[in-house]
Amino acid sequence: MSLKILETGTTNEFKDAEGIKGAQITLDWVQAQVFKGNVYHAYLGTATTPVTLDAAWANTDPDISIDVPNGRLIIPLRINVIMEAYGTTALFETMCLCSRTLAASSAGTAFVPINMKTRTGGGSNCSVYTGPTVTSGYTTGCFELFRNCQAKAVTIATAIDTSTWQNNVTEWSYLANGPAPVLEGNASLQIWATSQAASGYMNIYWVELDANAL
């Protein structure tokens, strides 16, 4: 597709963007959505400070949740869960649930989604919470986007130098693991990572559009 840019001083005049020498610029659909200000990012943990994750799984206690309101839709692009440390070698599990049920957070911390068009992108219509207590999304039509289980959780920092264990990173992307779902509101996306006294980081990127845009 050709990249369309709104002409300065107008509200509805779009023209093909051109390169310096007049060559037409062509972008894939996702990158075009970044230019349009429709791609957002949310995360848990920053810099060298991971978040403490739950020791036990509960369907009302994800680590991060996204509510998609009526009239909007999101398309997940990339999600990763990066573990830093564990208290013991107990079972580790991480999963992502897509549901037609709103999470409707009653606890936790509201997170303002970050527009990947950093200067001129608009705000998200979705509600994002970290560490929330939510309505269970395990309802009719729900499905898991990904799951990873490890029967023995190992903190690499305490392993011997010759250890062949790799850092525990779970990653899903529409490019490598697609197809990407279209979550049309009302809908929610929730992510868990659980192990005894565990800590780590999470990132999620998504396209957000009007429900009638596709």
Tab-separated table of C-alpha atoms in Angstrom:
chain	number	residue	atom	x	y	z
A	1	MET	CA	0.000	0.000	0.000
A	2	SER	CA	1.103	3.596	-0.577
A	3	LEU	CA	1.623	5.850	2.406
A	4	LYS	CA	-1.027	8.583	2.489
A	5	ILE	CA	-0.334	11.824	4.351
A	6	LEU	CA	-2.907	14.460	5.323
A	7	GLU	CA	-2.224	17.713	3.510
A	8	THR	CA	-1.408	20.620	5.820
A	9	GLY	CA	-4.362	22.912	6.421
A	10	THR	CA	-7.022	20.425	5.332
A	11	THR	CA	-9.206	17.910	7.111
A	12	ASN	CA	-9.741	15.344	4.364
A	13	GLU	CA	-7.131	15.815	1.628
A	14	PHE	CA	-4.731	12.850	1.559
A	15	LYS	CA	-1.870	12.629	-0.943
A	16	ASP	CA	0.726	9.973	-1.779
A	17	ALA	CA	3.977	10.580	0.072
A	18	GLU	CA	7.044	10.882	-2.127
A	19	GLY	CA	10.723	10.304	-1.506
A	20	ILE	CA	13.388	12.964	-2.025
A	21	LYS	CA	13.765	12.013	-5.700
A	22	GLY	CA	10.064	11.589	-6.304
A	23	ALA	CA	9.977	7.815	-5.697
A	24	GLN	CA	6.749	6.586	-4.152
A	25	ILE	CA	7.059	5.231	-0.601
A	26	THR	CA	5.478	1.850	0.105
A	27	LEU	CA	5.029	0.455	3.630
A	28	ASP	CA	3.513	-2.724	4.989
A	29	TRP	CA	0.124	-2.343	6.645
A	30	VAL	CA	1.358	-2.477	10.252
A	31	GLN	CA	4.061	0.163	9.740
A	32	ALA	CA	1.476	2.355	8.015
A	33	GLN	CA	-0.672	2.074	11.162
A	34	VAL	CA	2.291	3.352	13.201
A	35	PHE	CA	2.476	6.406	10.922
A	36	LYS	CA	-1.256	6.933	11.414
A	37	GLY	CA	-0.911	6.815	15.204
A	38	ASN	CA	-2.859	3.567	15.630
A	39	VAL	CA	-0.220	1.369	17.335
A	40	TYR	CA	0.125	1.265	21.132
A	41	HIS	CA	2.423	-0.268	23.741
A	42	ALA	CA	1.956	-1.284	27.384
A	43	TYR	CA	4.470	-2.888	29.721
A	44	LEU	CA	5.336	-4.207	33.175
A	45	GLY	CA	8.745	-3.599	34.709
A	46	THR	CA	11.249	-0.917	33.699
A	47	ALA	CA	15.025	-0.649	33.312
A	48	THR	CA	16.579	-2.934	35.955
A	49	THR	CA	13.425	-3.113	38.077
A	50	PRO	CA	11.231	-6.136	37.293
A	51	VAL	CA	7.759	-6.633	38.757
A	52	THR	CA	6.988	-9.268	41.376
A	53	LEU	CA	4.670	-11.869	39.866
A	54	ASP	CA	2.090	-14.100	41.522
A	55	ALA	CA	3.098	-17.426	43.033
A	56	ALA	CA	-0.198	-19.109	42.109
A	57	TRP	CA	-2.548	-18.750	39.144
A	58	ALA	CA	-6.092	-17.418	39.486
A	59	ASN	CA	-8.485	-16.641	36.637
A	60	THR	CA	-9.324	-13.260	38.198
A	61	ASP	CA	-5.724	-12.187	38.817
A	62	PRO	CA	-3.740	-11.581	35.606
A	63	ASP	CA	-0.574	-9.493	35.638
A	64	ILE	CA	-1.845	-7.154	32.923
A	65	SER	CA	-5.238	-6.751	31.268
A	66	ILE	CA	-6.581	-4.744	28.323
A	67	ASP	CA	-10.274	-3.940	27.947
A	68	VAL	CA	-11.493	-3.175	24.412
A	69	PRO	CA	-14.704	-1.101	24.535
A	70	ASN	CA	-17.690	-1.422	22.254
A	71	GLY	CA	-17.018	0.276	18.915
A	72	ARG	CA	-13.264	-0.404	18.943
A	73	LEU	CA	-11.037	-3.323	17.991
A	74	ILE	CA	-7.433	-4.300	18.607
A	75	ILE	CA	-5.039	-6.593	16.763
A	76	PRO	CA	-2.165	-7.889	18.933
A	77	LEU	CA	1.192	-7.547	17.184
A	78	ARG	CA	3.804	-8.694	19.688
A	79	ILE	CA	3.807	-9.900	23.292
A	80	ASN	CA	6.768	-10.997	25.394
A	81	VAL	CA	7.240	-12.269	28.929
A	82	ILE	CA	10.834	-12.078	30.186
A	83	MET	CA	11.617	-13.789	33.465
A	84	GLU	CA	14.447	-12.554	35.670
A	85	ALA	CA	14.401	-14.688	38.832
A	86	TYR	CA	12.495	-17.337	40.795
A	87	GLY	CA	12.315	-18.147	44.488
A	88	THR	CA	12.456	-21.910	43.913
A	89	THR	CA	12.496	-24.359	41.019
A	90	ALA	CA	8.719	-24.763	41.216
A	91	LEU	CA	6.472	-24.916	38.146
A	92	PHE	CA	6.454	-21.837	35.886
A	93	GLU	CA	3.487	-20.993	33.655
A	94	THR	CA	2.645	-18.083	31.385
A	95	MET	CA	-0.388	-17.649	29.130
A	96	CYS	CA	-2.432	-15.062	27.255
A	97	LEU	CA	-6.243	-15.168	27.185
A	98	CYS	CA	-8.452	-13.482	24.577
A	99	SER	CA	-12.082	-13.107	25.619
A	100	ARG	CA	-15.402	-11.485	24.730
A	101	THR	CA	-15.762	-10.489	28.401
A	102	LEU	CA	-14.513	-7.140	29.693
A	103	ALA	CA	-11.985	-7.457	32.510
A	104	ALA	CA	-13.627	-4.527	34.372
A	105	SER	CA	-10.736	-4.067	36.800
A	106	SER	CA	-11.622	-3.462	40.447
A	107	ALA	CA	-8.035	-3.162	41.653
A	108	GLY	CA	-4.563	-2.710	40.291
A	109	THR	CA	-2.957	0.289	38.627
A	110	ALA	CA	-4.271	2.020	35.509
A	111	PHE	CA	-1.660	2.194	32.730
A	112	VAL	CA	-1.916	4.833	29.992
A	113	PRO	CA	-1.057	3.096	26.681
A	114	ILE	CA	1.898	4.620	24.851
A	115	ASN	CA	1.369	5.637	21.227
A	116	MET	CA	4.226	4.457	19.009
A	117	LYS	CA	3.887	7.718	17.077
A	118	THR	CA	5.427	9.564	19.968
A	119	ARG	CA	4.672	13.209	19.175
A	120	THR	CA	1.373	13.391	17.329
A	121	GLY	CA	-0.371	10.087	17.977
A	122	GLY	CA	-3.671	10.159	19.850
A	123	GLY	CA	-4.749	8.351	22.993
A	124	SER	CA	-6.019	4.795	23.225
A	125	ASN	CA	-9.678	4.070	23.939
A	126	CYS	CA	-8.717	0.846	25.729
A	127	SER	CA	-8.434	0.479	29.510
A	128	VAL	CA	-5.169	-1.130	30.619
A	129	TYR	CA	-4.469	-2.278	34.185
A	130	THR	CA	-1.411	-3.833	35.799
A	131	GLY	CA	-1.780	-6.148	38.780
A	132	PRO	CA	-5.592	-6.028	38.606
A	133	THR	CA	-8.424	-8.053	40.052
A	134	VAL	CA	-10.779	-8.753	37.152
A	135	THR	CA	-13.906	-10.534	36.025
A	136	SER	CA	-12.911	-13.976	34.744
A	137	GLY	CA	-12.516	-14.001	30.980
A	138	TYR	CA	-12.950	-17.767	30.774
A	139	THR	CA	-16.348	-17.440	29.126
A	140	THR	CA	-17.952	-18.659	25.890
A	141	GLY	CA	-15.747	-17.970	22.883
A	142	CYS	CA	-12.518	-17.333	24.808
A	143	PHE	CA	-9.197	-18.790	23.654
A	144	GLU	CA	-5.525	-18.797	24.634
A	145	LEU	CA	-3.212	-16.949	22.269
A	146	PHE	CA	-0.108	-18.638	23.703
A	147	ARG	CA	1.053	-20.740	26.638
A	148	ASN	CA	4.452	-21.775	27.994
A	149	CYS	CA	5.061	-24.139	30.927
A	150	GLN	CA	8.336	-25.189	32.530
A	151	ALA	CA	8.323	-27.924	35.131
A	152	LYS	CA	11.548	-26.571	36.628
A	153	ALA	CA	12.068	-22.811	36.851
A	154	VAL	CA	15.774	-21.943	36.909
A	155	THR	CA	17.286	-18.542	37.731
A	156	ILE	CA	20.181	-18.250	35.284
A	157	ALA	CA	22.121	-15.856	37.526
A	158	THR	CA	22.615	-18.683	40.043
A	159	ALA	CA	23.521	-21.323	37.467
A	160	ILE	CA	27.105	-22.439	36.902
A	161	ASP	CA	29.085	-20.699	34.160
A	162	THR	CA	28.910	-23.744	31.894
A	163	SER	CA	25.142	-24.118	32.213
A	164	THR	CA	23.267	-24.750	28.963
A	165	TRP	CA	20.053	-23.280	30.389
A	166	GLN	CA	18.824	-20.219	28.494
A	167	ASN	CA	17.057	-17.190	29.921
A	168	ASN	CA	13.299	-17.794	30.011
A	169	VAL	CA	11.690	-15.590	27.340
A	170	THR	CA	8.229	-16.310	25.956
A	171	GLU	CA	7.456	-14.334	22.822
A	172	TRP	CA	4.447	-14.256	20.503
A	173	SER	CA	4.265	-12.151	17.337
A	174	TYR	CA	1.863	-12.013	14.442
A	175	LEU	CA	4.798	-12.473	12.048
A	176	ALA	CA	6.269	-15.599	13.635
A	177	ASN	CA	3.245	-17.108	15.376
A	178	GLY	CA	0.216	-15.710	13.550
A	179	PRO	CA	-2.489	-15.384	12.508
A	180	ALA	CA	-3.255	-12.411	14.713
A	181	PRO	CA	-6.731	-12.329	16.265
A	182	VAL	CA	-9.046	-9.349	15.869
A	183	LEU	CA	-10.519	-8.543	19.286
A	184	GLU	CA	-13.645	-6.488	18.672
A	185	GLY	CA	-15.248	-4.850	21.701
A	186	ASN	CA	-16.520	-5.706	24.051
A	187	ALA	CA	-13.388	-7.824	24.517
A	188	SER	CA	-10.319	-8.249	26.700
A	189	LEU	CA	-6.776	-9.582	26.576
A	190	GLN	CA	-5.111	-10.817	29.783
A	191	ILE	CA	-1.593	-12.129	30.491
A	192	TRP	CA	-0.308	-14.215	33.420
A	193	ALA	CA	3.140	-15.385	34.507
A	194	THR	CA	3.259	-17.394	37.736
A	195	SER	CA	5.947	-19.115	39.775
A	196	GLN	CA	7.073	-19.038	43.403
A	197	ALA	CA	8.587	-15.616	44.290
A	198	ALA	CA	9.157	-14.840	40.612
A	199	SER	CA	9.993	-11.518	38.977
A	200	GLY	CA	10.122	-10.366	35.383
A	201	TYR	CA	8.948	-8.043	32.622
A	202	MET	CA	6.109	-7.959	30.063
A	203	ASN	CA	5.497	-6.005	26.852
A	204	ILE	CA	2.517	-5.888	24.507
A	205	TYR	CA	2.026	-3.987	21.241
A	206	TRP	CA	-1.257	-3.706	19.357
A	207	VAL	CA	-3.059	-1.933	16.519
A	208	GLU	CA	-6.224	-0.140	17.641
A	209	LEU	CA	-8.986	0.917	15.222
A	210	ASP	CA	-12.668	1.746	14.994
A	211	ALA	CA	-14.681	-1.467	14.856
A	212	ASN	CA	-15.933	-0.618	11.355
A	213	ALA	CA	-12.436	0.092	9.989
A	214	LEU	CA	-11.903	-3.449	8.663
